[in-house]
Coordinates of C-alpha atoms and ligand atoms in Angstrom, one line a residue:
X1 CA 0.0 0.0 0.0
X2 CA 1.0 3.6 -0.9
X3 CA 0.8 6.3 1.6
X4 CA 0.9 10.0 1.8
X5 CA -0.2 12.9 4.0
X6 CA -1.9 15.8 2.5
X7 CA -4.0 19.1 4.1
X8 CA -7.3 20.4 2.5
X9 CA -11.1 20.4 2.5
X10 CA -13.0 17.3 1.4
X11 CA -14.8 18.8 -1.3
X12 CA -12.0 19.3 -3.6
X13 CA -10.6 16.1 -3.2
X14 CA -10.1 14.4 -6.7
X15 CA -9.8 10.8 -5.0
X16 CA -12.0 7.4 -5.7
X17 CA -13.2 8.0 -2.4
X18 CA -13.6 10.4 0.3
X19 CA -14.1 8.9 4.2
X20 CA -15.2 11.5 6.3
X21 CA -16.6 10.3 10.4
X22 CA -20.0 10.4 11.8
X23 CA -20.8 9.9 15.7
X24 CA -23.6 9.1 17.4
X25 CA -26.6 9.8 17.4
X26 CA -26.5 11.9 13.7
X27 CA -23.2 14.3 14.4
X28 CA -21.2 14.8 11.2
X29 CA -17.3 15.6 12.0
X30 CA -16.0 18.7 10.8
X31 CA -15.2 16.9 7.7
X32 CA -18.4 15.6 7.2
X33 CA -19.9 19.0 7.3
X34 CA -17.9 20.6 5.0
X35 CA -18.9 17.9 2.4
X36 CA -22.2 18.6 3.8
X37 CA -22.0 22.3 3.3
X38 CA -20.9 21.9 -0.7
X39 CA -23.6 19.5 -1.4
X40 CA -26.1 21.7 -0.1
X41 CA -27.2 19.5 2.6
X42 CA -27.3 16.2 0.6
X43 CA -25.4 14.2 3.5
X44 CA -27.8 15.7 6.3
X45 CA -30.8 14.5 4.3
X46 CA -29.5 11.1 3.5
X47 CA -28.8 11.4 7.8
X48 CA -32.3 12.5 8.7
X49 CA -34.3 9.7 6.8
X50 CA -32.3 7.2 9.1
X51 CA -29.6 5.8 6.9
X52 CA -26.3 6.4 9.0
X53 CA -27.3 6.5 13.0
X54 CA -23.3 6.9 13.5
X55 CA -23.1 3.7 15.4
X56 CA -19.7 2.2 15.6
X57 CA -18.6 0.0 13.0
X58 CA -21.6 0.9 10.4
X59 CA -21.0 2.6 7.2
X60 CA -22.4 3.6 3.8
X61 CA -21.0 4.6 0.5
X62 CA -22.5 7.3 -1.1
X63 CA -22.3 7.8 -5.2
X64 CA -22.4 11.0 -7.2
X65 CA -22.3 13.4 -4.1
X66 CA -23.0 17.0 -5.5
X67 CA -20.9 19.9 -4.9
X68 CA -17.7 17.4 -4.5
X69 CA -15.1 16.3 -6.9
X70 CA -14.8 12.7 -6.3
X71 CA -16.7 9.5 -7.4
X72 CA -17.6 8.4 -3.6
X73 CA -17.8 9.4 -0.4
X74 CA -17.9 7.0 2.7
X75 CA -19.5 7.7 6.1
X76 CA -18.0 5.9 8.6
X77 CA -19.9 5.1 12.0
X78 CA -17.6 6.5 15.2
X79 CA -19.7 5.8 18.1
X80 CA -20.6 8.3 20.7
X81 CA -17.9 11.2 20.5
X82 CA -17.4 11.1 24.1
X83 CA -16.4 7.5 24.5
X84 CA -14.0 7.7 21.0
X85 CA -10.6 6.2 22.5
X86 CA -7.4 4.2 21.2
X87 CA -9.6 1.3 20.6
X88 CA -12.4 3.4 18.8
X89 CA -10.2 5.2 16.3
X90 CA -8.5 1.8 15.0
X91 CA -11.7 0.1 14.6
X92 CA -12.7 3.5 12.6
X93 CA -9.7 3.1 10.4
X94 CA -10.1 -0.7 10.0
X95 CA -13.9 -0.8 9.3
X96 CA -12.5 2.2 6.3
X97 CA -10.0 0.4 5.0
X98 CA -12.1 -3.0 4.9
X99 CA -14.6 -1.0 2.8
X100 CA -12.5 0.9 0.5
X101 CA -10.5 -2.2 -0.5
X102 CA -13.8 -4.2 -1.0
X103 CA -15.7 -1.7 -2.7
X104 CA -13.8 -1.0 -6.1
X105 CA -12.0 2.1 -5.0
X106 CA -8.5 2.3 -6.1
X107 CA -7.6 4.9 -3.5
X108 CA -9.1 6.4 -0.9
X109 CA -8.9 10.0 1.2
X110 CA -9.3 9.4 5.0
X111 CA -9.9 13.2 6.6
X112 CA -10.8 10.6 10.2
X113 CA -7.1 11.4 10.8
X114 CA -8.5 14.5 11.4
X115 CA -10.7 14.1 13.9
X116 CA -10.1 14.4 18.1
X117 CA -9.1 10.8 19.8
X118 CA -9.0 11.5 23.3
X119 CA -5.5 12.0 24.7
X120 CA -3.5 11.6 21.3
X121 CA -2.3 14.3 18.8
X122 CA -1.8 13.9 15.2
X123 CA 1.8 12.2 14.7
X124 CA -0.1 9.3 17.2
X125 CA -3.3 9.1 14.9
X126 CA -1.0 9.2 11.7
X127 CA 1.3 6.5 12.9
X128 CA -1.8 4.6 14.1
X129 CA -4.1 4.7 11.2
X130 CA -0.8 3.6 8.6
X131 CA -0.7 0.7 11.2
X132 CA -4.3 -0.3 11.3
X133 CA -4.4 0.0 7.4
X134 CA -1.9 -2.6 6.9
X135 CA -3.0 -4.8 9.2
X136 CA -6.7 -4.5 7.3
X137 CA -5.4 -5.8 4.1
X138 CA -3.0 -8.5 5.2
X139 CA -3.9 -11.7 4.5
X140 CA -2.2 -15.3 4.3
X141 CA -2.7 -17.0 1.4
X142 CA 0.7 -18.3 0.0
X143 CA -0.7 -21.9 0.1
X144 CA -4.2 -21.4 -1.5
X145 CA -3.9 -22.7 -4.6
X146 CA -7.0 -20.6 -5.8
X147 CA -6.5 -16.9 -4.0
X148 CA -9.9 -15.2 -3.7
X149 CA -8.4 -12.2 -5.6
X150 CA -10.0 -8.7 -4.0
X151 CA -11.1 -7.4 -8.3
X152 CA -9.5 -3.6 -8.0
X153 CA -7.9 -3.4 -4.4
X154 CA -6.9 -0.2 -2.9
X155 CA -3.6 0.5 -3.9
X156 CA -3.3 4.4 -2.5
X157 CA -4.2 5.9 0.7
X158 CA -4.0 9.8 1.4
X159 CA -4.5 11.0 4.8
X160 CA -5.7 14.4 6.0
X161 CA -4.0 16.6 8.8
X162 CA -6.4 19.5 9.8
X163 CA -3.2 22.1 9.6
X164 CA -0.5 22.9 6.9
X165 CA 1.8 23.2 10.1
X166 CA 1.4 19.8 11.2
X167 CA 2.6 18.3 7.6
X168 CA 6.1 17.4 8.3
X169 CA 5.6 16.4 11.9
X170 CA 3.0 13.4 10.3
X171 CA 4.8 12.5 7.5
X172 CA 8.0 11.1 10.3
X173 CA 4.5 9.9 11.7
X174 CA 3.8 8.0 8.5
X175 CA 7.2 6.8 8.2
X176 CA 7.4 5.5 11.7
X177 CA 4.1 3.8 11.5
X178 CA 5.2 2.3 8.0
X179 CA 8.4 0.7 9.4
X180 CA 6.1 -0.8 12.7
X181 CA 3.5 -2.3 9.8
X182 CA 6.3 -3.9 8.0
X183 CA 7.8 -5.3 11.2
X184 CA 4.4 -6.8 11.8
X185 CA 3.5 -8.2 8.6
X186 CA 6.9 -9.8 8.8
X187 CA 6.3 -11.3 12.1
X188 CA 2.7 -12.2 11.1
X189 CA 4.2 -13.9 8.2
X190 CA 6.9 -16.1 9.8
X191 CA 4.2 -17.1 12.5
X192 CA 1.2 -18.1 10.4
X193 CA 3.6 -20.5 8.6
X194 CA 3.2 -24.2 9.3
X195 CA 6.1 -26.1 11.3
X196 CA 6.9 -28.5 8.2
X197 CA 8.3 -25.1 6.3
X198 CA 9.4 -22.9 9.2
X199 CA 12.0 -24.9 11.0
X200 CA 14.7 -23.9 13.0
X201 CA 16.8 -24.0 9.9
X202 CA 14.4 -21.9 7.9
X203 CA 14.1 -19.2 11.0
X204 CA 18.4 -18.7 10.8
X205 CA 17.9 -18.3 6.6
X206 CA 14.7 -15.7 7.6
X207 CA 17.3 -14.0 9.8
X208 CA 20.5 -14.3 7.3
X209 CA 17.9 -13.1 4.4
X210 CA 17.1 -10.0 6.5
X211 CA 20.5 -8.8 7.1
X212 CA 21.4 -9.0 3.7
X213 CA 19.1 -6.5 2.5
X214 CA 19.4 -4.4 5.8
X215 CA 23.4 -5.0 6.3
X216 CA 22.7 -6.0 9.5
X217 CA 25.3 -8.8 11.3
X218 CA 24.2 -12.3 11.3
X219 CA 25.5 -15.2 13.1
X220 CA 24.1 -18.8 13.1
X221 CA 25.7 -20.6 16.0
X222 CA 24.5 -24.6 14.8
X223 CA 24.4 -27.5 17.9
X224 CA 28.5 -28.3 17.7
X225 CA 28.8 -24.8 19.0
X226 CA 26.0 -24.6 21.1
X227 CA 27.6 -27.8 23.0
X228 CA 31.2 -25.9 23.2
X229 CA 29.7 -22.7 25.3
X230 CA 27.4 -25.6 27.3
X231 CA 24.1 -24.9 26.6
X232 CA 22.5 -28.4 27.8
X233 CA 19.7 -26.9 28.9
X234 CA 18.6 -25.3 25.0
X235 CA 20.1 -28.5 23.4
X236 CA 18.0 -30.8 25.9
X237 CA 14.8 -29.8 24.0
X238 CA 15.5 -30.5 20.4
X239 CA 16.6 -34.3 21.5
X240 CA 13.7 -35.9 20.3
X241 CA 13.6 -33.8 17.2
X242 CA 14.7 -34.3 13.5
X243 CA 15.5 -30.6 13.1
X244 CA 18.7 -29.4 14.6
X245 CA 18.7 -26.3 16.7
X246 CA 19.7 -23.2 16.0
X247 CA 20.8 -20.0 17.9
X248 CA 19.9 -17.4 15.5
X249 CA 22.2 -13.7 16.8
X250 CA 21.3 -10.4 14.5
X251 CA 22.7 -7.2 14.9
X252 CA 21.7 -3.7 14.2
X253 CA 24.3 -1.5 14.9
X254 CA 23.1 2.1 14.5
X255 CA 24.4 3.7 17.8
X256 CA 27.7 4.9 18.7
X257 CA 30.1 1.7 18.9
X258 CA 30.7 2.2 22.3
X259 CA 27.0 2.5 23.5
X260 CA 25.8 -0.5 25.3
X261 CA 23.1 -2.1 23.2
X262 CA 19.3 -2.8 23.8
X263 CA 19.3 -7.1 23.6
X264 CA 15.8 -8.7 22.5
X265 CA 15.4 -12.9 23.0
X266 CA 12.5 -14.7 21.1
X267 CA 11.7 -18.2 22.3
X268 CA 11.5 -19.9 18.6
X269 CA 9.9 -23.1 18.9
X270 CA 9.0 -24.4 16.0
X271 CA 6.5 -27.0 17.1
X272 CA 5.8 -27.8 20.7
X273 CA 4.1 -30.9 20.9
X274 CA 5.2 -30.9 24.4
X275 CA 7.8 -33.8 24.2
X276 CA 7.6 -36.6 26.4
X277 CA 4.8 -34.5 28.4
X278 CA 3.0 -35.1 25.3
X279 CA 0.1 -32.4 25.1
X280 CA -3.8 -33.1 24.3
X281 CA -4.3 -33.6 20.6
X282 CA -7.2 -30.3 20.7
X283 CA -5.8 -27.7 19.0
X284 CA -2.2 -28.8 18.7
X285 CA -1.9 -27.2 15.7
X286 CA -1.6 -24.1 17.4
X287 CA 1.7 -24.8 18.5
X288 CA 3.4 -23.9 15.0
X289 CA 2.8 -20.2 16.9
X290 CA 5.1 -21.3 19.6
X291 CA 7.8 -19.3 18.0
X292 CA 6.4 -15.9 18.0
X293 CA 8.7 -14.8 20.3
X294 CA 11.1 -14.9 17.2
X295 CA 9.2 -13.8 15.1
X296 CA 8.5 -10.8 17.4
X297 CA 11.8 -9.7 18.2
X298 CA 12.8 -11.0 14.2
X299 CA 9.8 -8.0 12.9
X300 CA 11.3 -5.6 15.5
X301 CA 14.7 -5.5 14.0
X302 CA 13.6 -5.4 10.5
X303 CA 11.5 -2.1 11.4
X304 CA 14.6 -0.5 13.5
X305 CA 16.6 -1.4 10.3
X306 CA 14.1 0.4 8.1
X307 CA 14.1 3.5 10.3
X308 CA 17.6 3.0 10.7
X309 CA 17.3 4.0 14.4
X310 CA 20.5 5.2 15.9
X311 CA 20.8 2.3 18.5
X312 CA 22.7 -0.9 18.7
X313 CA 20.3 -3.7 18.8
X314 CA 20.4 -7.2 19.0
X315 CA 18.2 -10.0 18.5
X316 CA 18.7 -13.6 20.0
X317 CA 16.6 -16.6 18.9
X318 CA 16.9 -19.8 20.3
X319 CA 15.2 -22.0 18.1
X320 CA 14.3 -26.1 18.3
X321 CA 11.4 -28.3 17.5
X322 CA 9.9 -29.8 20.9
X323 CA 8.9 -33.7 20.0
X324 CA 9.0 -36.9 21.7
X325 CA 11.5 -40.0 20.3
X326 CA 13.5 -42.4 21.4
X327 CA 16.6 -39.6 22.0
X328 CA 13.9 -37.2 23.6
X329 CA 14.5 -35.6 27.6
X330 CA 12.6 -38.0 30.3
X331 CA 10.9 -36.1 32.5
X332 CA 13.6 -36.2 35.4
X333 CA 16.3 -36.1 33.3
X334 CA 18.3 -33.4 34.9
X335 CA 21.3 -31.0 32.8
X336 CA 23.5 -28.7 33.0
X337 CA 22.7 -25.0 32.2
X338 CA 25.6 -22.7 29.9
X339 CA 25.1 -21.0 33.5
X340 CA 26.4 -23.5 34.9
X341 CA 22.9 -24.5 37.3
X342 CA 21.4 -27.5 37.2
X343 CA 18.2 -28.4 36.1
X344 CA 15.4 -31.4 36.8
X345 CA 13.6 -31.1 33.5
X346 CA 9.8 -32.8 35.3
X347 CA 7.6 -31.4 32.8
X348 CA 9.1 -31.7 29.1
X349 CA 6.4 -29.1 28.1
X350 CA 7.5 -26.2 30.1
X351 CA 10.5 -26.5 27.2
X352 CA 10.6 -22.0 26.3
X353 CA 12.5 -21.1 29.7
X354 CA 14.8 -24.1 29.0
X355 CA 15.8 -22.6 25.9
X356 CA 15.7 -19.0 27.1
X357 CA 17.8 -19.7 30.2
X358 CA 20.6 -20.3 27.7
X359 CA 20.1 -17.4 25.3
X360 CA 19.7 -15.4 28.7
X361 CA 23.4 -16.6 29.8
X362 CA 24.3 -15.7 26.5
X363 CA 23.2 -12.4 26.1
X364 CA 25.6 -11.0 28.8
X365 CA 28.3 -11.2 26.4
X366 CA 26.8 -8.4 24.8
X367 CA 27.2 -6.1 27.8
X368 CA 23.7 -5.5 27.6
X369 CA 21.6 -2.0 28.6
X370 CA 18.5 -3.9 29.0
X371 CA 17.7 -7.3 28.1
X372 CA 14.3 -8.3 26.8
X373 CA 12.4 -11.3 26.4
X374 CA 9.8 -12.2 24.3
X375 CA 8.3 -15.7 24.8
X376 CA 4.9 -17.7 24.1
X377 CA 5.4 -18.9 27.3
X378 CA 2.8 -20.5 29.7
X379 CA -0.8 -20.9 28.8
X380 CA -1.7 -20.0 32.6
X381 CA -1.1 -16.2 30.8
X382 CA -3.9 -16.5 28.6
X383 CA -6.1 -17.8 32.0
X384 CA -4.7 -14.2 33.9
X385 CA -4.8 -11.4 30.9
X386 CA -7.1 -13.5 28.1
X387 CA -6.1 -12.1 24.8
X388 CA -5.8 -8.5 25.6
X389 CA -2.6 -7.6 27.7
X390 CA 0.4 -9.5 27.3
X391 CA 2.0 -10.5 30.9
X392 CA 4.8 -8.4 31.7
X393 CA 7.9 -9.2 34.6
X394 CA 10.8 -7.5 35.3
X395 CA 13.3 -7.2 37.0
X396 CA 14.0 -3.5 37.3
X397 CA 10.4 -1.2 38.2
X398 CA 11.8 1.4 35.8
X399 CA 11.9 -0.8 32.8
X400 CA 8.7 -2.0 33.6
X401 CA 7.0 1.4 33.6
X402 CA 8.7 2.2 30.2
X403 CA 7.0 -0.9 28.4
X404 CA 4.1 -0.1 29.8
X405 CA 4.1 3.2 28.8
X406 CA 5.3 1.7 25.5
X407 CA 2.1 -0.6 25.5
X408 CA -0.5 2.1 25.9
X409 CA 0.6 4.3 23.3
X410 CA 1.1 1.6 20.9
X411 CA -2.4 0.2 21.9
X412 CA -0.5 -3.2 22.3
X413 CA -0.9 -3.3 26.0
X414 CA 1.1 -5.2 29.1
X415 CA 0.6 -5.5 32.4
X416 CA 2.5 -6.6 35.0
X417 CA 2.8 -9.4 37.2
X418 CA 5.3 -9.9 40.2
X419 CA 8.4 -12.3 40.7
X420 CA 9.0 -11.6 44.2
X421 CA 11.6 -13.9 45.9
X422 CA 8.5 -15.9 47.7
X423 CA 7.6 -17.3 44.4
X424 CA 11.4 -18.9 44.2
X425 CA 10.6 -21.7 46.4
X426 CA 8.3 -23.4 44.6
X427 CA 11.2 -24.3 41.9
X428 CA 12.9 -26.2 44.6
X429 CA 14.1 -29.8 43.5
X430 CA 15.6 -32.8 45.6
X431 CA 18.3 -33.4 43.4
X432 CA 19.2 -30.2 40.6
X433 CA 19.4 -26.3 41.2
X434 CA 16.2 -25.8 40.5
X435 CA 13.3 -27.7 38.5
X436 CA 11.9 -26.4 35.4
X437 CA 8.3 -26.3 36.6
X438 CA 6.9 -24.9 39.7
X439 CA 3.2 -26.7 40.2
X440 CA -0.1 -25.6 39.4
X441 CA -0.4 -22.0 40.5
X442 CA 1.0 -18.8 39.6
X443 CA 2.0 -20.6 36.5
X444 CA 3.3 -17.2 34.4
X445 CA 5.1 -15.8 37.7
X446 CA 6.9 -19.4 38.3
X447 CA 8.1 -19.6 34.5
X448 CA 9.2 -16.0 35.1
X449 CA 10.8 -16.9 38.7
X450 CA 12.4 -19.1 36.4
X451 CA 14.1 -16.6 33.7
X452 CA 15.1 -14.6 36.6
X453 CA 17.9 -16.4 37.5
X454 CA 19.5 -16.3 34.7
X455 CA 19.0 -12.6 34.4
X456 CA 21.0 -11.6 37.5
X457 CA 23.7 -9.8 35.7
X458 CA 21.5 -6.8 34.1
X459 CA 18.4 -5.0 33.5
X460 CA 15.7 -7.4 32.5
X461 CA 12.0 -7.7 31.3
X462 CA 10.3 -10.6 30.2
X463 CA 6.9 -10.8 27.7
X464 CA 4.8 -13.7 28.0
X465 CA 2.5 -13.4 24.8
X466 CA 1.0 -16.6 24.7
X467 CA -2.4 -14.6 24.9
X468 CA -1.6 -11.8 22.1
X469 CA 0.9 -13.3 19.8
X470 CA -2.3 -15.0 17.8
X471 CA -5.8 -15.1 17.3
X472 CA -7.5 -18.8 17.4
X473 CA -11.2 -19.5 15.9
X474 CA -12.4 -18.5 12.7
X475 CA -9.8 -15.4 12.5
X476 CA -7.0 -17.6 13.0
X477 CA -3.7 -15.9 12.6
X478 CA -0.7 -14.1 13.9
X479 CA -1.0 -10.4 15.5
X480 CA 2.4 -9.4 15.1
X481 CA 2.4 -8.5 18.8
X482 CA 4.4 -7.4 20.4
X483 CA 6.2 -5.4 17.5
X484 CA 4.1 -2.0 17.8
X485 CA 5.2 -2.3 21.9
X486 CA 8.9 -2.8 21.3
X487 CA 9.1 -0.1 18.6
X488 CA 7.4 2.4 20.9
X489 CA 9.8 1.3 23.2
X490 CA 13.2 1.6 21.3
X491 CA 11.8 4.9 19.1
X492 CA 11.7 6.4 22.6
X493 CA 14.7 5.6 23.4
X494 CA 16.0 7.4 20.5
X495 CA 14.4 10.2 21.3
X496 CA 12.0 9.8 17.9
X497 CA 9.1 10.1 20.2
X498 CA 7.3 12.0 22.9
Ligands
LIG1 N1 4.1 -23.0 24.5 C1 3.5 -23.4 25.7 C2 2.6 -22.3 26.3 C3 1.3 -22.0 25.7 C4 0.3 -22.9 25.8 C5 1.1 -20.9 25.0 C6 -1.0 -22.6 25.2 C7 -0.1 -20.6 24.4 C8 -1.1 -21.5 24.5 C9 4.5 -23.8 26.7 O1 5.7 -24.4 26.2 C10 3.9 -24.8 27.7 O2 3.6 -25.8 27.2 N2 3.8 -24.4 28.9 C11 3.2 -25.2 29.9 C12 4.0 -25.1 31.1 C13 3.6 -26.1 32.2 C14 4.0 -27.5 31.7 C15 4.3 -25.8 33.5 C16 1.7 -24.7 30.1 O3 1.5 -23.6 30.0 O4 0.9 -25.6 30.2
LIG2 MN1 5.5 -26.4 26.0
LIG3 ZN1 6.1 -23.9 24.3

């Protein structure tokens, strides 16, 4: 999709189609009015006799509107004006883009870019609405032999800034926002594909594949090596596996040389069938999402790179397939961590922190300003947040309050949940350092308890997006979460946003 940001009144708009908000009950935006005004009173007409009530999500396309110069003009539904929030505007921006695409325009004007969302300012709505857009027109079809073609898709979308003024300040906006959507359409991409293509193998040539076209630094380290720096505990999982593991290390350096970088781990497990701890067959097929972790922190680099944001960054995936066979880990099998602790592996399922703990051990290497994990981690998650927040631990309150600040403006939300100390003791084993699983409650914080100690030596957060990274049902597919969070996150840091 092609985007650009342009200033003016609707009237005069030479476009396929002009999208211009109602609310509830019958208010036209400013927009609206204007169009209202040139028509002489052809859209409050249309308004009286009942056709648009403004209700959220509701729309209707309008032909040959007088007084105006192009072929259509959409009214799109807001909801009561009061109540219009984060939430509200994207569904605006979704519900218009749906339309547009499905309706035979080629491009479209949006002047709801224009309009008041509580709390935000225009670079926000910009960055927002080239988001949202993307996501409205992504789909998966690579292995539909017959594609159900959209006839004349929108190819061109202009949004409207209510000042002259406020051009350049939304066209960074734009950029930004771009960058974010192409980090999440990659990580969308690598997720929704099925664990037969997207191995471990194929996650390293994703990786080497972006840093060619990014010149980024890419390093593959393959199980030989792994073995050398004693990472037991990572190996352990791909035992029973046909595909080898991987431990994928990219590098975007943008920063000064000698700044400390920002570190970001994605737990990349191909399939998790749970191992030995063999899972219920119900929805197993889910698992292929198991490594959106990866693809997370994978999507995150790419949009740095494209902004070319003046940080070091790196990105650590440790990646395996988690199957049973005959040279699969026991439950009780116990190994030896690249930390050097010892673990009693009881529950071969709880396999992501016994591949993090070793990319965690790893990381230090890097010197690291903050280390941040990203992890489809414990289904008890999805019983404490659902689908909306992803669960967020840390290890430094500071941190903490930046990703959730990072969240809420990227309407890709966290909240947090605590690792206090009293949680440690339920990882006690009678015969390793620790055991990988910590009973039936507090699930999420004990996998977290978990991480921790191998996070001792820096600042650390850790994302369990088992409930965000996909969507199950009818809708199935990845989100690309949390990309939009960890951009918010690292644009702030380089001072490219408020
Ligand atoms: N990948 C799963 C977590 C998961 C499950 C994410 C369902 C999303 C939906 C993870 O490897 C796992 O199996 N965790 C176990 C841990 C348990 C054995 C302590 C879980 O959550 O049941
Ligand atoms: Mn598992
Ligand atoms: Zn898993």
């Amino acid at each position: 999709m092609e985007f650009s940001i342009k200033s003016g009144s609707p009237e005069k708009q030479r476009s396929a189609c002009v999208v211009v908000g109602v609310f509830e009950p019958r208010k036209l935006t400013l927009a609206a009015e204007l169009l209202d005004n040139a028509a002489r009173s052809h859209l409050s007409d249309i308004i009286r006799r009942g056709d648009m009530e403004g209700k959220a999500g509701s729309t209707l396309l309008l032909h040959n509107v007088p007084g105006t110069l192009c072929d259509r003009v959409l009214l799109v539904g807001l909801g009561k004006e009061k109540e219009f929030g984060d939430k509200e505007y994207a569904d605006a921006i979704r519900t218009a883009v749906r339309t547009l695409n499905e309706t035979g325009s080629f491009d479209g004007t949006v002047f709801l870019t224009e309009n008041g969302v509580r709390k935000r300012g225009t670079a926000w709505r910009i960055r927002q609405a080239a988001i949202v857009a993307c996501e409205a027109v992504y789909r998966f079809d690579q292995f539909k032999s017959k594609k159900d073609k959209v006839r004349r898709p929108l190819r061109k979308l202009t949004f409207v800034v209510d000042r002259r003024s406020e051009l350049a300040g939304a066209d960074d906006a734009l950029r930004q926002g771009q960058a974010i959507a192409e980090g999440v359409a990659l990580a969308k991409n690598l997720a929704n594909l099925p664990a037969n293509v997207c191995t471990p193998t194929y996650l390293a040539e994703a990786a080497a594949t972006l840093a060619a076209e990014h010149k980024l630094e890419c390093q593959v380290l393959d199980r030989e090596e792994m073995t050398a720096l004693g990472m037991h505990s990572l190996l352990s999982v791909a035992g029973g596996s046909r595909q080898d593991p991987k431990l994928i290390v990219l590098q975007h350096r943008g920063g000064k040389s000698d700044e400390k970088p920002v570190v970001l781990i994605g737990k990349g497990i191909t399939f998790d069938s749970g191992g030995i701890s063999l899972k219920p067959a119900a929805d197993m097929d889910e698992m292929k999402y198991d490594m959106c972790g990866a693809a997370g922190v994978l999507g995150t680099i790419k949009s740095a790179a494209v902004l070319r944001l003046p940080i070091n960054l790196v990105g650590i995936v440790p990646t395996a397939e988690n199957m049973p066979g005959g040279a699969a880990t026991r439950p009780g099998d116990i190994v030896t961590s690249m930390s050097g602790q010892t673990i009693e592996i009881l529950n071969t399922d709880a396999e992501g922190r016994l591949i993090l703990c070793d990319a965690l051990s790893y990381a230090a290497r890097f010197e690291p300003e903050v280390v941040i994990d990203v992890a489809t981690l414990t289904g008890a998650c999805v019983v404490a947040l659902g689908h909306v927040a992803t669960g967020l631990f840390a290890n430094s309150d500071a941190l903490a309050r930046e990703l959730i600040h990072a969240g809420e403006e990227a309407h890709d939300r966290a909240w947090q949940l605590p690792i206090w100390n009293d949680y440690q003791e339920l990882l006690k084993s009678p015969f390793a350092d620790m055991a990988n699983v910590g009973g039936r409650w507090a699930g999420s914080i004990t996998a977290a308890c978990f991480l921790a100690r191998f996070a001792r030596k820096y600042v650390w957060a850790h994302l369990d997006i088992a409930g965000t990274a996909w969507k199950s049902g009818n809708d199935k597919g990845a989100t690309g979460r949390p990309v939009p969070l960890l951009m918010h996150y690292l644009l702030r840091r380089a001072g490219q946003i408020a």
